[in-house]
C-alpha cells in the first residue's frame, strides 16, 4: 500500500510540474507556421494558373458566354 501511495505522490507531483510549466514550444509552433505558409505559397504558385483557367472555364459554361 505504501508503494502505491509513493507512486501516486510522484505522479501527481510530475503532473503539477507539467501543468505549471508555461514555457511551451514557441520555436516549434513558429516553425510549423512558417512551413505551412511556405507550402501554401508553393502550391498556389504551381496550381494557381490551372485553377484560374478552370474557374474561368466553369464561369463561361454557366453564363453561356
C-alpha positions in Angstrom: 0.0 0.0 0.0 2.9 2.4 0.8 4.4 1.7 -2.6 1.1 2.8 -4.3 1.0 5.9 -2.2 4.6 6.8 -3.1 3.9 6.2 -6.8 0.7 8.3 -6.7 2.6 11.2 -4.9 5.3 11.1 -7.6 2.7 11.0 -10.4 0.8 14.0 -9.0 4.0 15.9 -8.4 5.1 15.3 -12.0 1.6 16.3 -13.3 1.7 19.5 -11.3 5.1 20.4 -12.6 4.0 19.9 -16.2 0.8 21.9 -15.6 2.8 24.8 -14.2 5.4 24.9 -17.0 4.2 27.7 -19.2 7.2 28.0 -21.5 5.6 26.0 -24.2 7.2 25.1 -27.5 7.1 28.5 -29.2 10.0 27.8 -31.7 8.3 24.6 -32.8 5.0 26.4 -33.4 6.8 29.2 -35.3 8.5 26.6 -37.5 5.2 24.8 -38.2 3.5 28.1 -39.1 6.3 29.2 -41.4 6.4 25.8 -43.1 2.7 25.8 -43.6 2.8 29.3 -45.1 5.6 28.2 -47.4 3.6 25.2 -48.6 0.6 27.4 -49.3 2.7 29.8 -51.4 4.4 26.9 -53.2 1.1 25.2 -54.0 -0.5 28.5 -55.0 2.3 29.3 -57.4 2.2 25.9 -59.0 -1.6 25.4 -59.2 -2.7 29.0 -59.4 -2.8 29.3 -63.2 -4.5 25.9 -63.7 -7.1 26.8 -61.0 -7.7 30.2 -62.7 -8.3 28.6 -66.1 -10.6 26.0 -64.5 -12.6 28.7 -62.8 -12.9 30.9 -65.9 -14.0 27.8 -67.9 -16.7 27.0 -65.4 -18.0 30.5 -65.3 -18.1 30.7 -69.1 -20.1 27.5 -69.2 -22.6 28.6 -66.6 -23.0 32.1 -68.0 -23.1 30.8 -71.6 -20.7 33.4 -72.9 
